[in-house]
XYZ file of C-alpha atoms in Angstrom:
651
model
C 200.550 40.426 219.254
C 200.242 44.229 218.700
C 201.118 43.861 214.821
C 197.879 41.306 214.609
C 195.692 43.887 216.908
C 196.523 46.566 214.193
C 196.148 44.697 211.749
C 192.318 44.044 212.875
C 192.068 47.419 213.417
C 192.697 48.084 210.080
C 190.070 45.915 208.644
C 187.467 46.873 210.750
C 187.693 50.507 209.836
C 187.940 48.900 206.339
C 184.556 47.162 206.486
C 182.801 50.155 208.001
C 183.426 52.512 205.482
C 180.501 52.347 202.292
C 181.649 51.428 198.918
C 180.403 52.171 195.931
C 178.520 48.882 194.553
C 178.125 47.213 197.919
C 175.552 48.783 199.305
C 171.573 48.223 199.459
C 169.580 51.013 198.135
C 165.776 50.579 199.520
C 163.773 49.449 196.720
C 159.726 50.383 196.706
C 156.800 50.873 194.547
C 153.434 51.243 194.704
C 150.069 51.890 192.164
C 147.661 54.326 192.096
C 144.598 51.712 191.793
C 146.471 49.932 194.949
C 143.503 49.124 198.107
C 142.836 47.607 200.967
C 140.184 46.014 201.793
C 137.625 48.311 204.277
C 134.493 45.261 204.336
C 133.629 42.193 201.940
C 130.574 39.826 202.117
C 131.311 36.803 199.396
C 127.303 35.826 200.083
C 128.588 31.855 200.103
C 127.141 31.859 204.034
C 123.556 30.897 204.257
C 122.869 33.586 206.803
C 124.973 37.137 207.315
C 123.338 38.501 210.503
C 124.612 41.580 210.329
C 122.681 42.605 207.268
C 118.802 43.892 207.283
C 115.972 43.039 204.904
C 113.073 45.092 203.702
C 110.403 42.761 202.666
C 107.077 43.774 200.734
C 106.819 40.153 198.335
C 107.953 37.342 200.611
C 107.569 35.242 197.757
C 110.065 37.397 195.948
C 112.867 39.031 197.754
C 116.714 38.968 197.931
C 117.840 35.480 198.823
C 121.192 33.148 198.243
C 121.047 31.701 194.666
C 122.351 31.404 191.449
C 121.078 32.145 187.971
C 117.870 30.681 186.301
C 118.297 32.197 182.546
C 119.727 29.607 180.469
C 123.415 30.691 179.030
C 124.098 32.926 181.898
C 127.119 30.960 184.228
C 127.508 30.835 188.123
C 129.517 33.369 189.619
C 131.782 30.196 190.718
C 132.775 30.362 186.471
C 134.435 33.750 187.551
C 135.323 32.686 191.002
C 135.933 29.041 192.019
C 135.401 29.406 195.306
C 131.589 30.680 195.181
C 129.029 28.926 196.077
C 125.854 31.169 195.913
C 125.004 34.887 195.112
C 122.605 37.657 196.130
C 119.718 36.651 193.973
C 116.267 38.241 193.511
C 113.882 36.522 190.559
C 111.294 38.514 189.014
C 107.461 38.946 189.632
C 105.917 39.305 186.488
C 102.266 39.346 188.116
C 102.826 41.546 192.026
C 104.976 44.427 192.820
C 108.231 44.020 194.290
C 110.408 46.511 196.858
C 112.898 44.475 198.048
C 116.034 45.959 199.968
C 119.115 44.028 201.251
C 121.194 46.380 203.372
C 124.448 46.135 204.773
C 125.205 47.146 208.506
C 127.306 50.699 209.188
C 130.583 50.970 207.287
C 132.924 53.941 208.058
C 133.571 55.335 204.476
C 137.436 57.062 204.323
C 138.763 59.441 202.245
C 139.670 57.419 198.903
C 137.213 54.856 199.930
C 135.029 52.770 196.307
C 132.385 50.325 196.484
C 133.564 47.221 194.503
C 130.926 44.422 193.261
C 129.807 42.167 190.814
C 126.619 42.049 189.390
C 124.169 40.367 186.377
C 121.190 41.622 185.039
C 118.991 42.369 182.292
C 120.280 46.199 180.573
C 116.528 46.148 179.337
C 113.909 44.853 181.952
C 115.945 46.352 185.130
C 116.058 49.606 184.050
C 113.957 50.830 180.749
C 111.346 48.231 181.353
C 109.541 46.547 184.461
C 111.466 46.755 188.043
C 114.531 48.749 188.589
C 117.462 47.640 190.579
C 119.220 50.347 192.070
C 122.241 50.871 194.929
C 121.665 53.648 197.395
C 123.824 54.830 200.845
C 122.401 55.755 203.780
C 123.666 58.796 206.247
C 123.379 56.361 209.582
C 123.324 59.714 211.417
C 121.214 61.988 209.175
C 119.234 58.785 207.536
C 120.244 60.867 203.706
C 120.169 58.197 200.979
C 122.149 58.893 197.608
C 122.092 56.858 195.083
C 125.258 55.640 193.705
C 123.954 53.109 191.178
C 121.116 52.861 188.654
C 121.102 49.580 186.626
C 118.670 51.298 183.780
C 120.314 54.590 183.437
C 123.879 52.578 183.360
C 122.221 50.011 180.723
C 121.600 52.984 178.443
C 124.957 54.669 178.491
C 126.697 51.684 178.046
C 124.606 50.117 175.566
C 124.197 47.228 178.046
C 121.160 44.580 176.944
C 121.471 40.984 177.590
C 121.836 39.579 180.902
C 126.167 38.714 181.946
C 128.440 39.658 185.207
C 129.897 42.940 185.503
C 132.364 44.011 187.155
C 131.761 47.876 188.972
C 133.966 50.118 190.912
C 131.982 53.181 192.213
C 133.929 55.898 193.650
C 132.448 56.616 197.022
C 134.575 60.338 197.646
C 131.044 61.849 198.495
C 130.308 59.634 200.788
C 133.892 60.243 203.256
C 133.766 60.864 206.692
C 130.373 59.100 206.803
C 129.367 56.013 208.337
C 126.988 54.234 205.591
C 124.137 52.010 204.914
C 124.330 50.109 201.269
C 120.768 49.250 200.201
C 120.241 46.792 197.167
C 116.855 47.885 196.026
C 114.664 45.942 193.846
C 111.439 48.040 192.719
C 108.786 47.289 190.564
C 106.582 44.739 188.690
C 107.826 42.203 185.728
C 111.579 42.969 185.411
C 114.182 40.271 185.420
C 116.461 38.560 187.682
C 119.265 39.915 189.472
C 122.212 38.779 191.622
C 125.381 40.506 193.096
C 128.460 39.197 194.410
C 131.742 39.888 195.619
C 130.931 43.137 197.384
C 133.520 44.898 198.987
C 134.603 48.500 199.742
C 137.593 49.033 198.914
C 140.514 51.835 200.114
C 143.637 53.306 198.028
C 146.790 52.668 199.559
C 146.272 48.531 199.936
C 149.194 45.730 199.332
C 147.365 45.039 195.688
C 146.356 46.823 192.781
C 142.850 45.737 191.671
C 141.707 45.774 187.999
C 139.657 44.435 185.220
C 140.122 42.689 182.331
C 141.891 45.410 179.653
C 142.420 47.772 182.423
C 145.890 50.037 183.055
C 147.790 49.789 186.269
C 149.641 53.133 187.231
C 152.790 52.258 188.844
C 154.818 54.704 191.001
C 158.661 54.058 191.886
C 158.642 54.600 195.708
C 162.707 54.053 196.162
C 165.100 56.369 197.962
C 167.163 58.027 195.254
C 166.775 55.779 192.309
C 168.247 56.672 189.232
C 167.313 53.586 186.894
C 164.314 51.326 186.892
C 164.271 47.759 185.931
C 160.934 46.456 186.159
C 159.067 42.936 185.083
C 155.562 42.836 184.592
C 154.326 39.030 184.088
C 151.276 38.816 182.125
C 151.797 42.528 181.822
C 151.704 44.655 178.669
C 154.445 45.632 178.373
C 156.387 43.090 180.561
C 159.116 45.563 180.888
C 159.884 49.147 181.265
C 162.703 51.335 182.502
C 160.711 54.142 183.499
C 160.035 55.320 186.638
C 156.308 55.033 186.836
C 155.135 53.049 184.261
C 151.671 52.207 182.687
C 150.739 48.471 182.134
C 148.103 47.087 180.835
C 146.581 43.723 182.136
C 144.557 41.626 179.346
C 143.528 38.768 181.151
C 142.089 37.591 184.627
C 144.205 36.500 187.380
C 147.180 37.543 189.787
C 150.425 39.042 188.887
C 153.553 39.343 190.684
C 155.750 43.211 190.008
C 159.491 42.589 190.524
C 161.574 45.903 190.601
C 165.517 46.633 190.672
C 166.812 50.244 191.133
C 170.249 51.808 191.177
C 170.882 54.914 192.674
C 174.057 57.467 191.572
C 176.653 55.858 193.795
C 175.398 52.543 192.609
C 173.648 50.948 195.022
C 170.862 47.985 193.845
C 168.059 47.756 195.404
C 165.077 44.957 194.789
C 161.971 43.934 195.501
C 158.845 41.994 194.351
C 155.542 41.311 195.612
C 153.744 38.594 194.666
C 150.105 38.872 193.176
C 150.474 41.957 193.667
C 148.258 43.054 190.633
C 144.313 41.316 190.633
C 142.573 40.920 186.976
C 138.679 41.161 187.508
C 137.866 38.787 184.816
C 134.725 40.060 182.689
C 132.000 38.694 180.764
C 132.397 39.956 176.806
C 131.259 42.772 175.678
C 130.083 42.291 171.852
C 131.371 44.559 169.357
C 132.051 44.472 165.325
C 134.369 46.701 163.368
C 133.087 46.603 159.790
C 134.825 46.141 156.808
C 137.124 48.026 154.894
C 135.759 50.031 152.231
C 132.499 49.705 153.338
C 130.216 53.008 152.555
C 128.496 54.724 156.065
C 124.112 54.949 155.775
C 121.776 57.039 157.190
C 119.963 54.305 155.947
C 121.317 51.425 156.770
C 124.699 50.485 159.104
C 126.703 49.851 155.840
C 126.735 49.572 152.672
C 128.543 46.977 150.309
C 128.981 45.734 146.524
C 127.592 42.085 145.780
C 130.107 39.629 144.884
C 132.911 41.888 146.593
C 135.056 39.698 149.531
C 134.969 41.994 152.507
C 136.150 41.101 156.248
C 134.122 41.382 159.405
C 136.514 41.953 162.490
C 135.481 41.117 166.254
C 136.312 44.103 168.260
C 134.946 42.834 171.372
C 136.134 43.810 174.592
C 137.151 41.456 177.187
C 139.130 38.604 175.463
C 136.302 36.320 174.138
C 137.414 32.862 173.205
C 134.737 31.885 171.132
C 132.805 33.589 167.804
C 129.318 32.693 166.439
C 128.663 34.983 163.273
C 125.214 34.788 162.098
C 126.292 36.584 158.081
C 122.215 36.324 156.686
C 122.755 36.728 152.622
C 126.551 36.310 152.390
C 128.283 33.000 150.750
C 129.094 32.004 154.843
C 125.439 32.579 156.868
C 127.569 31.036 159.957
C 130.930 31.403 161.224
C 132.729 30.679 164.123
C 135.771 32.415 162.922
C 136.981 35.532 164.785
C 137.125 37.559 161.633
C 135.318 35.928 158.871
C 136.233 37.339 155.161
C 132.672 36.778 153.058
C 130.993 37.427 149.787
C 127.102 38.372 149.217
C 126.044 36.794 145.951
C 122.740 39.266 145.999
C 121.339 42.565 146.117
C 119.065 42.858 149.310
C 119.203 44.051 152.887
C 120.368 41.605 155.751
C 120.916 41.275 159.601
C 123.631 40.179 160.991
C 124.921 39.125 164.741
C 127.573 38.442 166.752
C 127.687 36.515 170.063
C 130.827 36.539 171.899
C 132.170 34.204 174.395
C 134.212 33.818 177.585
C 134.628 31.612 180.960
C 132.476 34.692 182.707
C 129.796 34.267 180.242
C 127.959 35.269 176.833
C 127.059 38.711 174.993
C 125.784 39.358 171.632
C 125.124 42.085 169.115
C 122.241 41.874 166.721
C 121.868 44.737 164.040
C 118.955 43.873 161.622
C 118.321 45.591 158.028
C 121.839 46.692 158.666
C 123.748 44.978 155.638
C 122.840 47.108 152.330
C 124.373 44.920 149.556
C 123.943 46.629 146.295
C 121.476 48.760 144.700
C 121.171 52.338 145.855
C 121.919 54.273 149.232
C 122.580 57.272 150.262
C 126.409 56.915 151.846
C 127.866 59.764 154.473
C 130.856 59.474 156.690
C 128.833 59.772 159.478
C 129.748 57.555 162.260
C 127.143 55.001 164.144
C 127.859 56.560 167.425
C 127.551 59.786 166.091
C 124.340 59.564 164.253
C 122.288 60.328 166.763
C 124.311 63.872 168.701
C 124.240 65.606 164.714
C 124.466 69.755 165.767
C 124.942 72.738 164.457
C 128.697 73.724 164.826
C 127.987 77.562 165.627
C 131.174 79.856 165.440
C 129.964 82.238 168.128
C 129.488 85.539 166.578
C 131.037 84.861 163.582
C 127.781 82.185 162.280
C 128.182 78.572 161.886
C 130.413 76.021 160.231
C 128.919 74.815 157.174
C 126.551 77.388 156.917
C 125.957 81.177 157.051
C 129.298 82.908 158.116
C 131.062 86.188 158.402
C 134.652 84.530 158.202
C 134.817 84.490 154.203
C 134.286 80.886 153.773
C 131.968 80.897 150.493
C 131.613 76.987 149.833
C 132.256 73.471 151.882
C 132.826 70.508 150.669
C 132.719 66.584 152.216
C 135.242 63.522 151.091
C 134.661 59.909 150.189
C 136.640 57.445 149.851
C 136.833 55.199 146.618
C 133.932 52.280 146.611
C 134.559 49.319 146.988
C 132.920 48.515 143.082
C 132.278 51.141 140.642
C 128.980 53.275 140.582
C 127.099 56.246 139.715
C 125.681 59.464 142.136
C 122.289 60.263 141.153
C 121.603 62.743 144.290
C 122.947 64.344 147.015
C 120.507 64.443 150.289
C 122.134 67.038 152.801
C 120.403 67.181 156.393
C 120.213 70.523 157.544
C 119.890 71.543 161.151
C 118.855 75.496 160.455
C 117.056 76.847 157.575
C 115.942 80.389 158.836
C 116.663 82.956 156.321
C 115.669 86.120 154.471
C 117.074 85.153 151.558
C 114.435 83.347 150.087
C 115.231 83.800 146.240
C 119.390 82.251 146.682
C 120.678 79.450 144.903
C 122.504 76.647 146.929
C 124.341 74.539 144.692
C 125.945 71.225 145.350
C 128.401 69.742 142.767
C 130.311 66.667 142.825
C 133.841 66.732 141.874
C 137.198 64.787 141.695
C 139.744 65.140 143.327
C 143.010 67.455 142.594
C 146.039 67.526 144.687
C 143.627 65.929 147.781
C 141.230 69.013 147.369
C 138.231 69.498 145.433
C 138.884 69.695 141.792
C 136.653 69.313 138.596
C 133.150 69.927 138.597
C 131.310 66.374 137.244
C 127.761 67.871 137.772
C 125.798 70.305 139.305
C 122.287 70.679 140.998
C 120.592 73.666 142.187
C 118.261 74.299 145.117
C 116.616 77.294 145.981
C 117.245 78.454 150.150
C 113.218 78.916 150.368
C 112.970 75.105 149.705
C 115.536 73.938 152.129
C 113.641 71.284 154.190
C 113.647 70.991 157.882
C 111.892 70.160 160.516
C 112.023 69.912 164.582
C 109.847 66.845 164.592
C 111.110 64.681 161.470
C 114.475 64.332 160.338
C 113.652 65.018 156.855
C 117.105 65.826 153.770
C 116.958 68.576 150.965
C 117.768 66.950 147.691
C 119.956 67.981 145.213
C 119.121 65.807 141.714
C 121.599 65.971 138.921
C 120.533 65.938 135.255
C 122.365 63.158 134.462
C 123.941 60.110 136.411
C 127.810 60.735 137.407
C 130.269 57.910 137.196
C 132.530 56.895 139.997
C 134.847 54.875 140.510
C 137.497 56.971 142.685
C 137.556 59.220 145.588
C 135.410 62.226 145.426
C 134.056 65.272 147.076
C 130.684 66.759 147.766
C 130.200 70.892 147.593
C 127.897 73.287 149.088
C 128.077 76.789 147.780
C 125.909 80.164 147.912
C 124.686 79.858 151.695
C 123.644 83.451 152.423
C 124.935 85.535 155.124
C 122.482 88.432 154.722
C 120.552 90.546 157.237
C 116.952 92.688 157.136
C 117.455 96.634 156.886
C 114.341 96.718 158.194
C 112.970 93.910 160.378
C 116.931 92.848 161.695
C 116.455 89.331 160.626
C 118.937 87.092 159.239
C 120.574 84.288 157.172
C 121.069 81.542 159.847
C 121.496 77.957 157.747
C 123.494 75.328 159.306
C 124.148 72.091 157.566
C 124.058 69.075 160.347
C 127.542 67.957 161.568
C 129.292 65.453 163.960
C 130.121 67.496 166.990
C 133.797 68.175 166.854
C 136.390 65.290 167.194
C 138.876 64.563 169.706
C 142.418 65.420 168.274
C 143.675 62.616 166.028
C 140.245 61.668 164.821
C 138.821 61.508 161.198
C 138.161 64.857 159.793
C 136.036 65.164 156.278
C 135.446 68.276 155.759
C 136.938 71.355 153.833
C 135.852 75.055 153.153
C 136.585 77.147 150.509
C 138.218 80.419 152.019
C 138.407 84.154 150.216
C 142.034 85.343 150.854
C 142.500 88.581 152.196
C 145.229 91.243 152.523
C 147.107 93.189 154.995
C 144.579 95.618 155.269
C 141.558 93.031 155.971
C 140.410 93.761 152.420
C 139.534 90.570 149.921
C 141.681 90.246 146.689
C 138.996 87.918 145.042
C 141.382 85.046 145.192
C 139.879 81.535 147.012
C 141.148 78.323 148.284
C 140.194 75.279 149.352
C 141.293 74.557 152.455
C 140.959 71.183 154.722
C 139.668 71.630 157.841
C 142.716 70.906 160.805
C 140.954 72.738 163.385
C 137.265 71.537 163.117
C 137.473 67.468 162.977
C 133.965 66.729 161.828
C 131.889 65.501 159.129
C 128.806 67.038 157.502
C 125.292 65.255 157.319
C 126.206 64.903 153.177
C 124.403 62.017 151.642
C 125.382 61.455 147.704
C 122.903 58.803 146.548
C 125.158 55.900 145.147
C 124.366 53.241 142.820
C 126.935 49.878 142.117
C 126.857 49.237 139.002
C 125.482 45.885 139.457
C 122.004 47.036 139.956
C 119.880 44.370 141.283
C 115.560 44.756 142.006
C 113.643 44.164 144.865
C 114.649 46.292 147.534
C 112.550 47.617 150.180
C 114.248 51.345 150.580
C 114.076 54.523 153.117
C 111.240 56.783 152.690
C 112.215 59.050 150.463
C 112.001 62.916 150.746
C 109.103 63.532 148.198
C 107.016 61.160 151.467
C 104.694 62.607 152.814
C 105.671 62.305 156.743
C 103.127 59.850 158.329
C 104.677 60.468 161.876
C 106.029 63.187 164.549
C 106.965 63.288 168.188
C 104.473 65.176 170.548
C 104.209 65.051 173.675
C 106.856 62.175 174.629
C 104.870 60.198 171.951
C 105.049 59.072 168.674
C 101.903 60.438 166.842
C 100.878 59.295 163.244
C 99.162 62.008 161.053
C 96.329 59.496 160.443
C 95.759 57.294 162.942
C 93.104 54.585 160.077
C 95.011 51.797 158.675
C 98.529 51.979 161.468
C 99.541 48.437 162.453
C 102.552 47.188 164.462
C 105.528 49.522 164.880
C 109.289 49.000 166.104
C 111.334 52.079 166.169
C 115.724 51.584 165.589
C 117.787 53.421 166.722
C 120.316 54.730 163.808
C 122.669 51.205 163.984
C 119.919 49.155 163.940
C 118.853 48.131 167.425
C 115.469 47.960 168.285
C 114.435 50.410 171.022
C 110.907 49.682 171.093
C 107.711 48.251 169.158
C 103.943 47.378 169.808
C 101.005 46.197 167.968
C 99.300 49.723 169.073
C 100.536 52.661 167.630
C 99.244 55.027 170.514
C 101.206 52.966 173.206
C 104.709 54.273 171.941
C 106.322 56.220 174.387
C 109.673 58.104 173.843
C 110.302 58.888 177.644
C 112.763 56.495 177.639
C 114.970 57.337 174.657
C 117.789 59.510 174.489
C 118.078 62.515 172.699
C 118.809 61.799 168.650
C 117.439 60.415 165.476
C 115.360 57.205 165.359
C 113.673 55.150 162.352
C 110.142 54.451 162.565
C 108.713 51.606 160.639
C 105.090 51.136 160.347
C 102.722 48.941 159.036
C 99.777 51.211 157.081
C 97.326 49.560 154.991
C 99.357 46.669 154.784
C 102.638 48.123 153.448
C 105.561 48.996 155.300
C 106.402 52.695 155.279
C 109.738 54.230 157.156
C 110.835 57.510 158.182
C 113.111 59.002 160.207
C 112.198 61.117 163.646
C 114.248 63.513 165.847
C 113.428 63.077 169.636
C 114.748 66.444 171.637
């Protein structure tokens, strides 16, 4: 009997003592975009009591509906539970100031406002009624607005009517107790609706993104040395780090497993079940143009007849089906994602994209943007960037790509090899300042070939004096440079300015101060064009008359340089730019667009630089530029019958 009692002893003392391998380690994570959720209203309920109404168009107010606009789905296409949403439909004949308002919420710290909604980009915000989203102080009765659908629309480039999925951060609102008023103001806009509103708190039992977004994953275990994760329908699906980032491409819910070991090797596991939430999202159109293909200020791009060249969809939000409307090429329609397609002829020609997924519809139309043949000036000169062209100023030391006190004598801009070969008849080169004292200088601008990946032989020259630099505040107007004699191409080549003076008035203190135009500087890892040519000094800060050409590292830009090329397959026919030796026919005064003679001016649309049109009427005196954003636009105008184009700078 005692031998057995000792023996149990034993084992119990055994079993109570940890070993290495046997143990549980607590396993935990969570995600920074993790929430709770703080109040929801789904709208499916034909009455929600607790919510006011201000009503000044009984006829037209906030009600419980779906849309009207043909090719615009339910929300029940993003949700399959939904029945109705927040709707209000347009007046195009009596004013409208509709508010729906939600009763006190306490806003915490970390607290966002999470919604869907659909409208027009256009006729909600730049024209006819405005929706907006403002809070209310319930003690102080302070409104701030958290959400304008116009001034969103034009940052995001957002036209046609499709849900959206928005997460406003609410961290000026904490501590408050808040009112959430959907405003509707104004006469003729277009329909609205809103669902799925919640407000949402970090620190919840999900993690709640859209479609394409990143979830930020933090390993929450005691002591964990090594991280096994699984992300399902993640990308990627695994990682051993400790607080991975995943991105999530498609709507739904996603379950996180994790297993963790600490030093003495202890596992640990756990998973939570749709634990991450996809916000699926309507499409958001967008084309990445071929290969090859030669940048405009003229036109979006421009291509070689009879050359194959590839369209790619770089649309956002997994689209799963392509219409291509490709006006001119050998394929005017495609439903292919990336259509490969010829032009048989010289011209100019539109072309569209409309994009489609379960949440709905979105297309991009760019016309006159196709340049097939014929001449252009090219530039490598972004679409995006078109319209924010500076001068890069070097502080005291003058600017880059102009008048300078850091030995840099010339500059020079790459291209890449056409797609066909061609001639350069031209070089147009925008300048953003032309003050001087220098009157008398020579600017020259040569092309040459390339040597070693810098600037190398001189193929031809043209000379410009500085007095008859052009520039203007009010038109956006090149200098041109015209060689003697056509240069051949049919490789790589660069562009150079040299003999920009850097000289100052004895007398009156006034000096050089010429800036060619330029991207505003890149973000590290971007495209970078540009070069200088740099006089080498020695240890004593003195110049030994020895320079180099030297790429730009530091600076990632491009220069407003324009060579005028030709394919060699020169067709007739085209309908070109104004050219420089036009007189202008229009400026900006005002916040209008004023014509220098008013007799003869038809219809007018005005483009922005890739190709979408910003506005147009049938009377010249009615365009307003109030609502465009700072940059370069393209006027085109009917006078005397003829169609005459130029470009304008709004400030």
């Amino acid at each position: 009997m005692g031998k057995m009692t000792t023996s149990f002893l034993f084992l119990s003392v055994f079993l109570l003592i940890p070993f290495a391998g046997f143990g549980a380690l607590n396993a935990g994570f969570n995600a920074k975009e993790s929430t709770k959720t703080l109040f929801e209203e789904q709208f499916d309920n034909t009455d929600f009591p607790s919510w006011t109404k201000k009503v000044t168009n009984s006829q037209s107010t906030w009600k419980l509906g779906n849309p009207k606009k043909a090719g615009v789905p339910s929300f029940n296409e993003i949700n399959p539970q939904s029945t109705y949403s927040l709707a209000i439909y347009y007046d195009d004949h009596t004013y409208q100031d509709e508010s729906v308002i939600t009763p006190g919420i306490a806003i915490e710290a970390g607290a966002s406002c999470s919604f869907y909604a659909c409208f027009d980009g256009v006729y909600t915000g730049a024209i006819g009624a405005r929706f907006k989203i403002l809070a209310e102080n319930t003690a102080t009765g302070t409104m701030t607005e958290i959400f304008d659908a116009g001034n969103w629309s034009a940052e995001n480039g957002h036209e046609r009517p499709k849900w959206l999925y928005f997460n406003l951060d609410l961290t000026g609102l904490a501590g408050q107790n808040v009112k959430f008023h959907f405003n509707y103001k104004g006469v003729g806009g277009d329909d609205v609706l809103v669902d799925d509103f919640k407000i949402l708190q970090r620190g919840g039992n999900e993690a709640m993104i859209q479609e394409g977004g990143m979830v930020h994953f933090m390993d929450a275990s005691d002591g964990a040395v090594t991280w096994e994760w699984n992300f399902p329908g993640g990308v990627p699906a695994t990682s051993s780090e400790a607080n991975p980032v995943i991105c999530y491409k498609e709507a739904g819910s996603y379950a996180v497993s994790l297993k963790v070991t600490n030093a003495q090797g202890e596992v640990g596991e756990i998973t939570k079940d749709a634990y991450v939430i996809v916000k699926g999202m309507a499409p958001k159109a967008q084309i990445q143009f071929p290969a090859g293909a030669y940048l405009s200020p003229y036109a979006g791009i421009f291509i070689p007849a009879n050359v194959p060249v590839t369209f790619t969809d770089a649309s956002l939000y997994q689209p799963t089906a392509w219409k291509w409307t490709l006006a001119g090429s050998n394929t005017p329609v495609s439903t292919q994602q990336h259509p490969q397609v010829t032009y048989p002829e010289n011209g100019v020609y539109d072309i569209s994209l409309s994009v489609t997924n379960k949440q709905g519809t979105d297309e991009i139309a760019l016309s006159n943007y196709v340049q097939v043949g014929e001449s252009l000036e090219i530039w490598n000169v972004e679409i995006a960037e078109a319209q924010k062209l500076t001068t890069l100023a070097l502080g005291w030391f003058g600017n880059y790509g102009g008048s300078n006190w850091l030995g840099m004598n010339a500059f020079a801009e790459v291209f890449h090899a056409p797609l066909a070969k061609g001639t350069i008849s031209e070089v147009s080169i925008f300048f953003d300042k032309v003050t001087h004292v220098s009157a008398e200088t020579d600017i020259t601008v040569s092309i040459h070939e390339p040597a070693s990946g810098l600037p190398g032989k001189v193929l031809g020259s043209s000379v410009v004096k500085v007095k008859d630099l052009q520039h203007s505040s009010e038109t956006w107007v090149p200098t041109v440079f015209k060689f003697a004699n056509e240069i051949a191409i049919a490789d790589s080549f660069f562009v150079s300015v040299a003999g920009i003076p850097n000289n100052m008035d004895d007398v009156t203190y006034e000096a050089d101060d010429i800036a060619i135009a330029a991207v505003p500087v890149r973000a590290k890892g971007s495209k970078s064009t540009v070069y200088h040519l740099l006089e080498e000094w020695d240890e004593n800060d003195q110049p030994t008359g020895k320079t180099s050409w030297v790429k730009n590292e530091d600076e990632l830009t491009s220069f407003a340089i324009a060579p005028k090329f030709t394919y060699a397959n020169v067709g007739s026919g085209l309908c070109g730019p104004a050219k420089a030796t036009d007189r202008p026919f229009c400026f900006v005064h005002d916040n209008r667009i004023v014509f220098t003679d008013a007799v003869g001016v038809g219809s007018v649309t005005v483009y922005d630089l890739p190709g979408k049109l910003v506005a147009q009427s049938e009377k010249p005196a009615n365009i307003t530029t109030l609502r465009l954003a700072p940059g370069i636009y393209i006027v085109k105008a009917v006078i005397e019958g003829k169609v005459r184009t130029q470009k304008i700078r709004i400030s």
